[in-house]
Tab-separated table of C-alpha atoms and ligand atoms in Angstrom:
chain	number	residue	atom	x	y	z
A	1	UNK	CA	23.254	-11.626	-21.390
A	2	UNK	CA	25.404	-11.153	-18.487
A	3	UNK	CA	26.060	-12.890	-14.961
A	4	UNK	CA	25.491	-10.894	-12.019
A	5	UNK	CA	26.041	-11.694	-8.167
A	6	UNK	CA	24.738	-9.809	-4.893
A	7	UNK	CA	24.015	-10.192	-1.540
A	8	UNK	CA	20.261	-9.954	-1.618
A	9	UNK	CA	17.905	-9.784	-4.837
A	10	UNK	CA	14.918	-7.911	-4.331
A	11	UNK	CA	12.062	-8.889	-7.013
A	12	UNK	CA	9.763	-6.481	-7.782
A	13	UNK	CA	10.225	-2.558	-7.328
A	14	UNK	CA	7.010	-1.413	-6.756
A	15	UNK	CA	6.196	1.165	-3.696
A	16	UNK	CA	7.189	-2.736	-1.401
A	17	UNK	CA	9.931	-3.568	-3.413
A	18	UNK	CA	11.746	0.239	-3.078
A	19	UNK	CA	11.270	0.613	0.292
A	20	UNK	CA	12.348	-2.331	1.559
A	21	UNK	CA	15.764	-1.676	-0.658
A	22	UNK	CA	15.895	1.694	0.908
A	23	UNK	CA	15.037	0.134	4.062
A	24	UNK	CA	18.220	-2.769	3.833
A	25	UNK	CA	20.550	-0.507	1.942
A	26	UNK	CA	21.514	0.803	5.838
A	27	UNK	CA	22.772	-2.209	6.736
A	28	UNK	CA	26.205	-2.777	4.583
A	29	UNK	CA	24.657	-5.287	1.934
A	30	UNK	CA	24.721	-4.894	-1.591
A	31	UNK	CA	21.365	-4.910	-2.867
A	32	UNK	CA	19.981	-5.200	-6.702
A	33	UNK	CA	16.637	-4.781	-6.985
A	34	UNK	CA	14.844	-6.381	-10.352
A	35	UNK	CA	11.482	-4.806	-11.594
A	36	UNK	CA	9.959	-5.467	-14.769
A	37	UNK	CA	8.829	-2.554	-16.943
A	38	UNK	CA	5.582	-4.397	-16.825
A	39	UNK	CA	2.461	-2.288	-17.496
A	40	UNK	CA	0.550	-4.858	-15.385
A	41	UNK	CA	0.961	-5.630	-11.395
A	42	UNK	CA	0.837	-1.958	-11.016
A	43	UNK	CA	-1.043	-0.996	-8.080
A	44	UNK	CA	2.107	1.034	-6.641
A	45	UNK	CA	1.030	3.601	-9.882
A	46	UNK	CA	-2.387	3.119	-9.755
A	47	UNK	CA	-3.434	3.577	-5.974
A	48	UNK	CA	-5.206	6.724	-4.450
A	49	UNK	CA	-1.996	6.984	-2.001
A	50	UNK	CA	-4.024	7.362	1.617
A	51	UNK	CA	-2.059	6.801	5.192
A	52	UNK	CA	-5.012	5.679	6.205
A	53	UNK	CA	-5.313	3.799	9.237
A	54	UNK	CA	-8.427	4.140	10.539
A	55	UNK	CA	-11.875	2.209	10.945
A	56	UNK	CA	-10.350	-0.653	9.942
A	57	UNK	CA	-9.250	-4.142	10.824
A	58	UNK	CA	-11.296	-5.254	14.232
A	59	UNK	CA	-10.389	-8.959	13.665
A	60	UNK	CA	-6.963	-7.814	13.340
A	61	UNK	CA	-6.051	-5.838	15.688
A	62	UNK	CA	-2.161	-6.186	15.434
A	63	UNK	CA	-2.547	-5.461	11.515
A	64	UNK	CA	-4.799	-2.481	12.516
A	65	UNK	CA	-1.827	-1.543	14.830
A	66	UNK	CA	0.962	-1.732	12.602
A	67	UNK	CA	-0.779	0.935	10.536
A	68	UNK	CA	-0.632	3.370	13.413
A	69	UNK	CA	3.338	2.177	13.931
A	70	UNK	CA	3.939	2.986	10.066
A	71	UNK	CA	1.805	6.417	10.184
A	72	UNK	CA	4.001	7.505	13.111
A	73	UNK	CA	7.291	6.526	11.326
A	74	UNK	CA	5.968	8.291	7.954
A	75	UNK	CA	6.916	12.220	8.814
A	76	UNK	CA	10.692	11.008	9.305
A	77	UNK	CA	10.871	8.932	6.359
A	78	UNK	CA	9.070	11.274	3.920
A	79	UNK	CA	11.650	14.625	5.663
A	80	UNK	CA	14.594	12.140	5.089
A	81	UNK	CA	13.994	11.048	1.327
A	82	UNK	CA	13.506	14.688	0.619
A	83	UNK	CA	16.453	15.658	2.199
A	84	UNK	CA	18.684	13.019	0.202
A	85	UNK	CA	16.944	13.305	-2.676
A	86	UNK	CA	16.003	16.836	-3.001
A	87	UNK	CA	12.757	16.113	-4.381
A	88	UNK	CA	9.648	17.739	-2.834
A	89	UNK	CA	6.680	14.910	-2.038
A	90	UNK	CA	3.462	16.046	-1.438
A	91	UNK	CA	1.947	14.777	1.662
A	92	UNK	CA	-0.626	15.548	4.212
A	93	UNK	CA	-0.110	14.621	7.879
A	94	UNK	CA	-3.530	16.188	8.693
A	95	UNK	CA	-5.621	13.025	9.434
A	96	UNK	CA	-8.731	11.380	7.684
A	97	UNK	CA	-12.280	11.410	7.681
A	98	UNK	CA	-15.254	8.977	6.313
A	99	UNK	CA	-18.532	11.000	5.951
A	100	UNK	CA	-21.847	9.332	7.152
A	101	UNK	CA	-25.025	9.455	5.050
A	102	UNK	CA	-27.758	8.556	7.952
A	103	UNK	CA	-28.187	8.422	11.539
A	104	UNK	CA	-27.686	4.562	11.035
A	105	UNK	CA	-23.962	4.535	9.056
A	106	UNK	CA	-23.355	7.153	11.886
A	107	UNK	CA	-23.821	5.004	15.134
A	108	UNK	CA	-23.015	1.673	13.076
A	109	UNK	CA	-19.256	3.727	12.910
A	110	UNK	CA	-19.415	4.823	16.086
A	111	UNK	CA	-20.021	1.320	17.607
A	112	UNK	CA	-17.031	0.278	15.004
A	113	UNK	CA	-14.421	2.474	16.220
A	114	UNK	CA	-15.788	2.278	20.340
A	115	UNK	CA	-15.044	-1.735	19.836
A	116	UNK	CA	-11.524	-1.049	18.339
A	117	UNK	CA	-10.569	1.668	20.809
A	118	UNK	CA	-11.139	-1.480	23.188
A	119	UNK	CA	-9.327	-4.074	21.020
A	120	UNK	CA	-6.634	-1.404	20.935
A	121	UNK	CA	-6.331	0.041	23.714
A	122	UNK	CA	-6.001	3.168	22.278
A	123	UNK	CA	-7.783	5.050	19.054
A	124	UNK	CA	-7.098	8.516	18.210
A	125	UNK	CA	-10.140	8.864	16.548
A	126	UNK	CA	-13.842	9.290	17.036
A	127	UNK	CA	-17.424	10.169	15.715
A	128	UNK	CA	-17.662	13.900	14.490
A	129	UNK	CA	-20.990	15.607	13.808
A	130	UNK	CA	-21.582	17.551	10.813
A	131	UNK	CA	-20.853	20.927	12.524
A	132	UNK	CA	-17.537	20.086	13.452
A	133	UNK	CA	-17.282	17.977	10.109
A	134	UNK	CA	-17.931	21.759	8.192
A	135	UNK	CA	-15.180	23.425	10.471
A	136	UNK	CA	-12.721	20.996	9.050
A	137	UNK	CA	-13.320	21.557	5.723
A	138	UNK	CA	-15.106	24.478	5.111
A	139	UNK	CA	-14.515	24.815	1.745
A	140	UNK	CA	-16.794	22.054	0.494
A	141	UNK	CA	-20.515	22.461	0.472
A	142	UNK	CA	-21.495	19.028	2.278
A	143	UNK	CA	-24.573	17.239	0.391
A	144	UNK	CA	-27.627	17.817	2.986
A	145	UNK	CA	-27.956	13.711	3.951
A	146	UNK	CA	-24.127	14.219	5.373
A	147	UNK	CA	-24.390	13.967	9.107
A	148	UNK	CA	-20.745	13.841	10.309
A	149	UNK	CA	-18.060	11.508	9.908
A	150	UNK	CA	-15.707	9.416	11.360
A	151	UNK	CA	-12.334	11.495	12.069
A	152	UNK	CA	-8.998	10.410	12.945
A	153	UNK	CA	-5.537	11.934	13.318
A	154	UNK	CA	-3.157	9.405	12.341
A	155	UNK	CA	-4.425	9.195	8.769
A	156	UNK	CA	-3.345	11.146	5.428
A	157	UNK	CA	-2.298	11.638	1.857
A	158	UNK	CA	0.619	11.144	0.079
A	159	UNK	CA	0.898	11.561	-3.685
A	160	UNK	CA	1.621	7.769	-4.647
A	161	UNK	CA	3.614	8.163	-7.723
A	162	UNK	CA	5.636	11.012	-5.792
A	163	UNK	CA	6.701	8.648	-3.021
A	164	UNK	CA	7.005	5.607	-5.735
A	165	UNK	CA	9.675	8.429	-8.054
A	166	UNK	CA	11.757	9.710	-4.243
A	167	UNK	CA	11.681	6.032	-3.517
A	168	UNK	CA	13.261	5.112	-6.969
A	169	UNK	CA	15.652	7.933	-6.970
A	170	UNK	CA	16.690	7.325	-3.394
A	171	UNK	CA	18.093	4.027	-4.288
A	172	UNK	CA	20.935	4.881	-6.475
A	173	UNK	CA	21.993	7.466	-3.103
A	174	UNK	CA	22.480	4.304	-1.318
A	175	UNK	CA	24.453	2.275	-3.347
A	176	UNK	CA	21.327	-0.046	-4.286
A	177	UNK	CA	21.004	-1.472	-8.200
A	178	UNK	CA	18.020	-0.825	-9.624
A	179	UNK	CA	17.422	-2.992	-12.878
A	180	UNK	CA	14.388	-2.287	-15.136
A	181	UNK	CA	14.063	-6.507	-16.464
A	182	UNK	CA	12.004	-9.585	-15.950
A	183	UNK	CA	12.231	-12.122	-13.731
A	184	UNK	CA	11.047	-15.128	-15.374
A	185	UNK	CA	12.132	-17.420	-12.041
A	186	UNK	CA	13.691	-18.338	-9.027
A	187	UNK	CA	15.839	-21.424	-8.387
A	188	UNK	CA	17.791	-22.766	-5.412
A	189	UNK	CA	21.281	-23.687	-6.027
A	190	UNK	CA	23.150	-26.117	-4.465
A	191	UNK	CA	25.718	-24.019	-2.909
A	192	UNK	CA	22.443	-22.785	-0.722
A	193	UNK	CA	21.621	-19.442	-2.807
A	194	UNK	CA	19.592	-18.636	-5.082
A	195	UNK	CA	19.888	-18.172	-9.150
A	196	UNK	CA	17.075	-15.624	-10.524
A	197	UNK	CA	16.606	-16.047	-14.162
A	198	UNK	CA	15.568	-12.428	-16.356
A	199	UNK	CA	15.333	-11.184	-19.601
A	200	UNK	CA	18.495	-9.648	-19.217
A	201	UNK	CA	20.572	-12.184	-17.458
A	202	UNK	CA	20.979	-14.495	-14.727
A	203	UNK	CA	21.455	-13.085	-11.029
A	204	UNK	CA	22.919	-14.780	-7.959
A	205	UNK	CA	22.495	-14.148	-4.544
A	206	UNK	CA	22.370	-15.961	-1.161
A	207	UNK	CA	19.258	-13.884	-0.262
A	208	UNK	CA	15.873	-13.560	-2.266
A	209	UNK	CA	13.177	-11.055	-1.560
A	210	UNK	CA	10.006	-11.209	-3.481
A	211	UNK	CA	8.017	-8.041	-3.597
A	212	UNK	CA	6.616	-8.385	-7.084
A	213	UNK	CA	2.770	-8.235	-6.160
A	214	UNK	CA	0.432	-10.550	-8.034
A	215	UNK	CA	3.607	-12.016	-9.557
A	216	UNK	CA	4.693	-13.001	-6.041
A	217	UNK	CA	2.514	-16.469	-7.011
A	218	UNK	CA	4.331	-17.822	-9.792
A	219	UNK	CA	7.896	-16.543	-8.412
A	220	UNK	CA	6.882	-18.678	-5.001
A	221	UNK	CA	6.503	-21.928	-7.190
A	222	UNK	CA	9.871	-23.589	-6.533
A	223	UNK	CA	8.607	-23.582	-2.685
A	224	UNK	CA	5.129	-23.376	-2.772
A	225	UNK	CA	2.019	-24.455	-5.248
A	226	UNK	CA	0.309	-21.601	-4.101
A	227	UNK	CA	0.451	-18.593	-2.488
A	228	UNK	CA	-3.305	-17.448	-0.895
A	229	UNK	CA	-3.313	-14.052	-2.487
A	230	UNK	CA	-5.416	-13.061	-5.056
A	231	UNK	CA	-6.458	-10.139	-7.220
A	232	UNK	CA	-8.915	-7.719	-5.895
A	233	UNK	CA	-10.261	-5.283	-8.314
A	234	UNK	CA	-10.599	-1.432	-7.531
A	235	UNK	CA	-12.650	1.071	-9.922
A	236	UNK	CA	-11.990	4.774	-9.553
A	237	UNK	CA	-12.680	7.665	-11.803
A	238	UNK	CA	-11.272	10.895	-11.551
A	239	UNK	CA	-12.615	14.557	-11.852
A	240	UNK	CA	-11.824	17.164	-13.311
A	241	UNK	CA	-9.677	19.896	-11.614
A	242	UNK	CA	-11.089	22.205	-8.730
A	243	UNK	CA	-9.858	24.810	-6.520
A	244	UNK	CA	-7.807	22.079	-3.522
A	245	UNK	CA	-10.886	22.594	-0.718
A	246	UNK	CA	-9.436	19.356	1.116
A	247	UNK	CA	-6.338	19.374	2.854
A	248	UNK	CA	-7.822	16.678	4.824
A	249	UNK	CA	-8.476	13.344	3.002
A	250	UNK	CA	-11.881	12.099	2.857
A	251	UNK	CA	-12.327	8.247	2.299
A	252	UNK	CA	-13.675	7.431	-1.425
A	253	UNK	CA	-13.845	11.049	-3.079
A	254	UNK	CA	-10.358	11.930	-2.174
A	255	UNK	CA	-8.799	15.584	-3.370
A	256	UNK	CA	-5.388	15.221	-4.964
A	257	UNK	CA	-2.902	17.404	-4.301
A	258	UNK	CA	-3.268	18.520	-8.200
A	259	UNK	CA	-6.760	19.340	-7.678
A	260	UNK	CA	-8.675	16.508	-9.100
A	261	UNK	CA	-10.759	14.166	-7.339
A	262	UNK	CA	-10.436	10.254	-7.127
A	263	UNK	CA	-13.319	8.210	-6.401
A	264	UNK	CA	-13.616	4.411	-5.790
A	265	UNK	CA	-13.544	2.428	-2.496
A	266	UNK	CA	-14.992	-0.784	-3.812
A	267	UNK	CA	-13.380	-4.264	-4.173
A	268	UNK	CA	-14.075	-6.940	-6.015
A	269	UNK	CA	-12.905	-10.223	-6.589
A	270	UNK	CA	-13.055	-10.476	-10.759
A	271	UNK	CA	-10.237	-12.409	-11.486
A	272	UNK	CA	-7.475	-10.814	-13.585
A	273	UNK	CA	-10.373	-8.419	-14.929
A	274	UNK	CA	-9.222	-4.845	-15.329
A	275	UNK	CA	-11.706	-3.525	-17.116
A	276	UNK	CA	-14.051	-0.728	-15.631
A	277	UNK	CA	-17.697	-1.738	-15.396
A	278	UNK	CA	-19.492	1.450	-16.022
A	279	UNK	CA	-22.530	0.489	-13.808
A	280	UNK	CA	-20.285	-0.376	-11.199
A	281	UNK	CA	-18.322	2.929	-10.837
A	282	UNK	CA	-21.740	4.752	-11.466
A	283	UNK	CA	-22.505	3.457	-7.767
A	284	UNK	CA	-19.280	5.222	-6.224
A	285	UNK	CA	-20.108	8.255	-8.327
A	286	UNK	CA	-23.652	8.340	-7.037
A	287	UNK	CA	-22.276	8.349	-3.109
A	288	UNK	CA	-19.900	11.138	-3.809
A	289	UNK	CA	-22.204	12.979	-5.429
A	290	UNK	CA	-24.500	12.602	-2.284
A	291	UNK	CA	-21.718	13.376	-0.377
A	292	UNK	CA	-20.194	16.554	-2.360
A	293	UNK	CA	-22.609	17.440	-4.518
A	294	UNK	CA	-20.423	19.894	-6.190
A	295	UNK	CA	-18.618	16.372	-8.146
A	296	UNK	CA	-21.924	16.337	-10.090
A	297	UNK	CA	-21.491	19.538	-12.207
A	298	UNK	CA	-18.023	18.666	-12.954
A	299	UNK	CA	-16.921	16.363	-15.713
A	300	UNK	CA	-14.923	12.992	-15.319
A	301	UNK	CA	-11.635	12.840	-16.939
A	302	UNK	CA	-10.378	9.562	-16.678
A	303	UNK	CA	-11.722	5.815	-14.816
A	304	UNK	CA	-9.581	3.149	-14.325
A	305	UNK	CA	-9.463	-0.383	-12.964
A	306	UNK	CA	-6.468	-2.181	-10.874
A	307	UNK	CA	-5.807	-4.803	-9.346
A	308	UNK	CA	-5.019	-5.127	-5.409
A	309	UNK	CA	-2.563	-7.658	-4.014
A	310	UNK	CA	-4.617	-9.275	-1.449
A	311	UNK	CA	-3.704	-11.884	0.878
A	312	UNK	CA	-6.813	-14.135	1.355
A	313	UNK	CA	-7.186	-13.046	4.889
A	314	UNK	CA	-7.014	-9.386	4.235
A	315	UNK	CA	-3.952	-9.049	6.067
A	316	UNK	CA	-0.445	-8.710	5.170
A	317	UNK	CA	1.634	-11.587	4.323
A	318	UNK	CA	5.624	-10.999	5.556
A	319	UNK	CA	7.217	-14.453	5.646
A	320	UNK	CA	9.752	-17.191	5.016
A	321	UNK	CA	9.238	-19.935	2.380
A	322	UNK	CA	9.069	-23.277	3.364
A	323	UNK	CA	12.654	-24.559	3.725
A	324	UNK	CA	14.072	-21.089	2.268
A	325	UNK	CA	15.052	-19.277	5.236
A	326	UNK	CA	16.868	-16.846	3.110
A	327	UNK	CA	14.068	-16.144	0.530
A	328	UNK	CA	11.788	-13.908	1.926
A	329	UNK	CA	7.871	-12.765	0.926
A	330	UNK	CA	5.970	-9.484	1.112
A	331	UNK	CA	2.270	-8.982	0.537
A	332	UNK	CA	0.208	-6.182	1.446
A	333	UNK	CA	-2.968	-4.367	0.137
A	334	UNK	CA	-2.063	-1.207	1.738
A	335	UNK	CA	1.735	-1.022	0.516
A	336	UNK	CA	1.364	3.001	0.700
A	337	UNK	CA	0.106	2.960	4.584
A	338	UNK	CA	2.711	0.641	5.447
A	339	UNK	CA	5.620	2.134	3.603
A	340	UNK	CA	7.234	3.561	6.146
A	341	UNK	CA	6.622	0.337	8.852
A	342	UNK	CA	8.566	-1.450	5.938
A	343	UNK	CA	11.614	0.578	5.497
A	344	UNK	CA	12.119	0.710	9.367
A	345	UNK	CA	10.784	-2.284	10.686
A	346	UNK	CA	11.528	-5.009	8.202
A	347	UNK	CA	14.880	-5.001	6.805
A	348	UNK	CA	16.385	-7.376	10.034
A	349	UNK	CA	13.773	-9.903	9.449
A	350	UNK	CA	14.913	-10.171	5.562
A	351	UNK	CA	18.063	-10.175	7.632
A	352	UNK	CA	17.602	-13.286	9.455
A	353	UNK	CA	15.850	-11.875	12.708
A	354	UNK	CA	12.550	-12.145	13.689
A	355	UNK	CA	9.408	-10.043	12.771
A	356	UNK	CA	8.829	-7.076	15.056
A	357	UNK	CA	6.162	-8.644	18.032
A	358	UNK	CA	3.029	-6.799	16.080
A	359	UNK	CA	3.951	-8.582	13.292
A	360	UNK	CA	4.788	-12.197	14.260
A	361	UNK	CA	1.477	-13.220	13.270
A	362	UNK	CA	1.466	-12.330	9.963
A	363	UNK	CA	3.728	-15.241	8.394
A	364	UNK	CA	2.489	-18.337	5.796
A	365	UNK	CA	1.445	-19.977	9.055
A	366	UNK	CA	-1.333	-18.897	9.763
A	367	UNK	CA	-2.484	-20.642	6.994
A	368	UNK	CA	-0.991	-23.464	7.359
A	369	UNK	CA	2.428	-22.993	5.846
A	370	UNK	CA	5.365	-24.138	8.142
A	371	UNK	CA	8.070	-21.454	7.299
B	1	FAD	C1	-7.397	1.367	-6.985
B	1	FAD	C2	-6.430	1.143	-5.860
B	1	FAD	C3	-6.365	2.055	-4.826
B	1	FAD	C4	-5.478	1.843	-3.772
B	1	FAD	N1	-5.379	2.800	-2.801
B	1	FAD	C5	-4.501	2.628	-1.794
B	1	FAD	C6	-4.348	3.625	-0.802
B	1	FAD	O1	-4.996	4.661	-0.859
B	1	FAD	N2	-3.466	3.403	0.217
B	1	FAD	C7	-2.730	2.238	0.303
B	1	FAD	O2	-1.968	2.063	1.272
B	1	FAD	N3	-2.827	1.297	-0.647
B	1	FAD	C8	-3.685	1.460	-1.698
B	1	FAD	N4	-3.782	0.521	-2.668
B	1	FAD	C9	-2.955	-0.665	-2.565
B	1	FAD	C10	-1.522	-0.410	-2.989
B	1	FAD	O3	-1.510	0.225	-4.227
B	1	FAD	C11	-0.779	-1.749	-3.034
B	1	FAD	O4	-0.777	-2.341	-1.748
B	1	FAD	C12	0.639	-1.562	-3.461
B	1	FAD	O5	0.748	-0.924	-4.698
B	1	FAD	C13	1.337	-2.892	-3.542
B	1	FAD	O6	2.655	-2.597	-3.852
B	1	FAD	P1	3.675	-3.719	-4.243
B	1	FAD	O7	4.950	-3.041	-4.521
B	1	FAD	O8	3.633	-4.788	-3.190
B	1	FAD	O9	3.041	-4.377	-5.543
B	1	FAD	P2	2.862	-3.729	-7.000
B	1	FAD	O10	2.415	-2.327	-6.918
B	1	FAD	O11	2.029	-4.702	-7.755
B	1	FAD	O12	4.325	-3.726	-7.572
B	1	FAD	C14	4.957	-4.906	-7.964
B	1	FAD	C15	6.175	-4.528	-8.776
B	1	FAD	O13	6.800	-5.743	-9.166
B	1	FAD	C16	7.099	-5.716	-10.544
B	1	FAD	N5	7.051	-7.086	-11.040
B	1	FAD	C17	5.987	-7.878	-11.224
B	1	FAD	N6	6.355	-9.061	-11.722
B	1	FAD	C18	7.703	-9.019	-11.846
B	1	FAD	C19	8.674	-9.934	-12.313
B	1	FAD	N7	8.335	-11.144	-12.738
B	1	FAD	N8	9.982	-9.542	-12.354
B	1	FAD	C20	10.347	-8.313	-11.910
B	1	FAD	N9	9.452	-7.418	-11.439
B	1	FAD	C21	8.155	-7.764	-11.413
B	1	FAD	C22	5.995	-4.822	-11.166
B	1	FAD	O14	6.436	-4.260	-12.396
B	1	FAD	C23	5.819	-3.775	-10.064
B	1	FAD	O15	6.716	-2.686	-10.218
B	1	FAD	C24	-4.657	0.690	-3.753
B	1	FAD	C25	-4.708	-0.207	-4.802
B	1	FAD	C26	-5.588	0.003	-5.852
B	1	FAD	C27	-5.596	-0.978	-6.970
């Protein structure tokens, strides 16, 4: 058991929890970051790893926004890791599309993205029909009820446990700690910091970030009862290899840069459930066979379930504790998208400063919370 003091803890080092240490490792602190070699709250290993910004988010039009801010960061960050790391990470800037199976889907989508364009102010998207939709991917053979899809240039694809390992490896570059142990609890202290009890050991620092997902509500519990996040479940299953035919991603059968194909978009609120519900993930496999029939003649190789961290109101949750002003929170659903909004745009409020403007809504109080 040993005794160990920093300047800021960071709880959790999952894709949040890495790149905000990568993120506050610029700014002259030293930084330990504590994740537990848990093999559950593992969405950062489990995800599909989209940029995908688009067609979302209409009642929240700042959250829909700071996906666009984090997509435009995301070329930078990804040429930078590289470059101190060495390590290649596959990624496609190339944008995103979401086929439509009727007339119907295709002008409710339309109407979608015309109303956000307004809420906005600006979209760089729009409707595609299927011709155009067969010039941007022309190697798949479209199933014959496709009739175009939603397209739009800020989205794309990043191989999630490629960013997760440059993330990881990039700390150690910087002069961040990163310890594989179990935080079991936070507790103030009376000389104002904060003592973090682990498997390991006890750490001390005057600044506490919590980035540990799910976990997130029970670390919370010296300041709050409860933290309104909850589980969502997703259910994908994966296919077996094919020649890569999509270097643009396509929303719920996505092509990974390995070749197989990952398909899932649903969520679900089940609890702490992660079991897959065959007759569930029969329904996603049905739409992506009507949408690439080619995924029927192939054989699945693997399903899985995970769980989602998702703040009850869908958006993120970046915030203060009640009376902690040094103990900071982070909560997001789409921790890929937003990676790079996080390592650029968050470290200073961890720091003490305020939230970037887009952002300032998206503290505990909105629900209440004074923080
Ligand atoms: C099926 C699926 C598909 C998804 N697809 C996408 C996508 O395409 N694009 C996108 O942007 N997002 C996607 N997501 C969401 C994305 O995966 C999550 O937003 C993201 O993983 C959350 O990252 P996190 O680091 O906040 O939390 P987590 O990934 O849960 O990581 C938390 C980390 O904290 C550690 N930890 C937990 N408890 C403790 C403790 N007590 N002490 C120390 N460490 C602890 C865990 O070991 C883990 O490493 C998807 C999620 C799922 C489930």
């Amino acid at each position: 058991m040993h005794n160990t003091e920093t300047d800021i803890l960071i709880i959790g080092g999952g894709v949040t929890g890495c790149a905000l240490a990568y993120g506050l490792s610029r700014k002259n602190h030293k930084i330990v970051v504590l994740d537990a070699p848990s093999p559950t709250n593992m969405a950062s290993r489990t995800n599909v790893g989209l940029i995908w910004c688009q067609s979302k988010f209409l009642h929240l039009p700042n959250y829909a926004k700071w996906g666009f801010i984090s997509s435009n960061l995301y070329p930078e960050l990804t040429r930078e890791l590289e470059d101190l790391t060495g390590e290649h990470i596959d990624v496609n800037y190339t944008g995103g599309l979401i086929p439509t199976l009727s007339g119907e889907d295709y002008d409710n989508r339309g109407a979608y993205i015309d109303k956000l364009r307004e809420a906005l102010g600006e979209y760089p998207g729009c409707m595609i029909d299927r011709t155009e939709l067969e010039k941007k991917l022309p190697g798949i053979a479209w199933g014959p009820e496709v009739c175009g899809a939603a397209w739009c240039e800020a989205d794309g694809l990043i191989d999630p446990l490629g960013l997760l390992k440059v993330l990881r490896l990039s700390l150690p570059k910087v002069d961040v700690t990163y310890r594989q142990t179990l935080a079991y609890d936070v507790q103030p202290q009376n000389d104002g910091g904060y003592r973090v009890t682990t498997k390991d050991g006890i750490y001390t620092a005057p600044r506490v970030v919590l980035a540990a997902g799910l976990a997130n509500r029970r670390l919370v519990q010296f300041a709050l009862p409860t933290l309104p996040v909850f589980p969502d479940k997703g259910q994908v299953l994966l296919v077996e290899r094919m020649p890569f035919v999509m270097p643009i991603p396509v929303l719920g059968c996505t092509q990974t840069f390995a070749g197989t194909t990952i398909i899932g978009f649903k969520h679900e609120r089940a609890g702490h459930h992660i079991e897959v519900d065959p007759a569930s993930v029969a329904t996603e496999g049905t739409w992506a066979m009507r949408v690439w029939p080619e995924l029927g003649a192939k054989r699945l190789i693997r399903a899985w379930a995970a769980l989602r961290v998702m703040p009850e109101d869908n958006m993120a949750i970046y915030s203060r504790l009640p009376g902690h002003p040094n103990v900071t929170l982070f909560n997001t659903h789409s921790a890929v998208t937003m990676a790079a909004a996080h390592v650029r745009l968050l470290p200073d409020f961890i720091l003490g400063r305020e939230l970037p403007e887009v952002a300032r809504g998206m503290t505990l109080e909105r629900f209440g919370i004074a923080c």
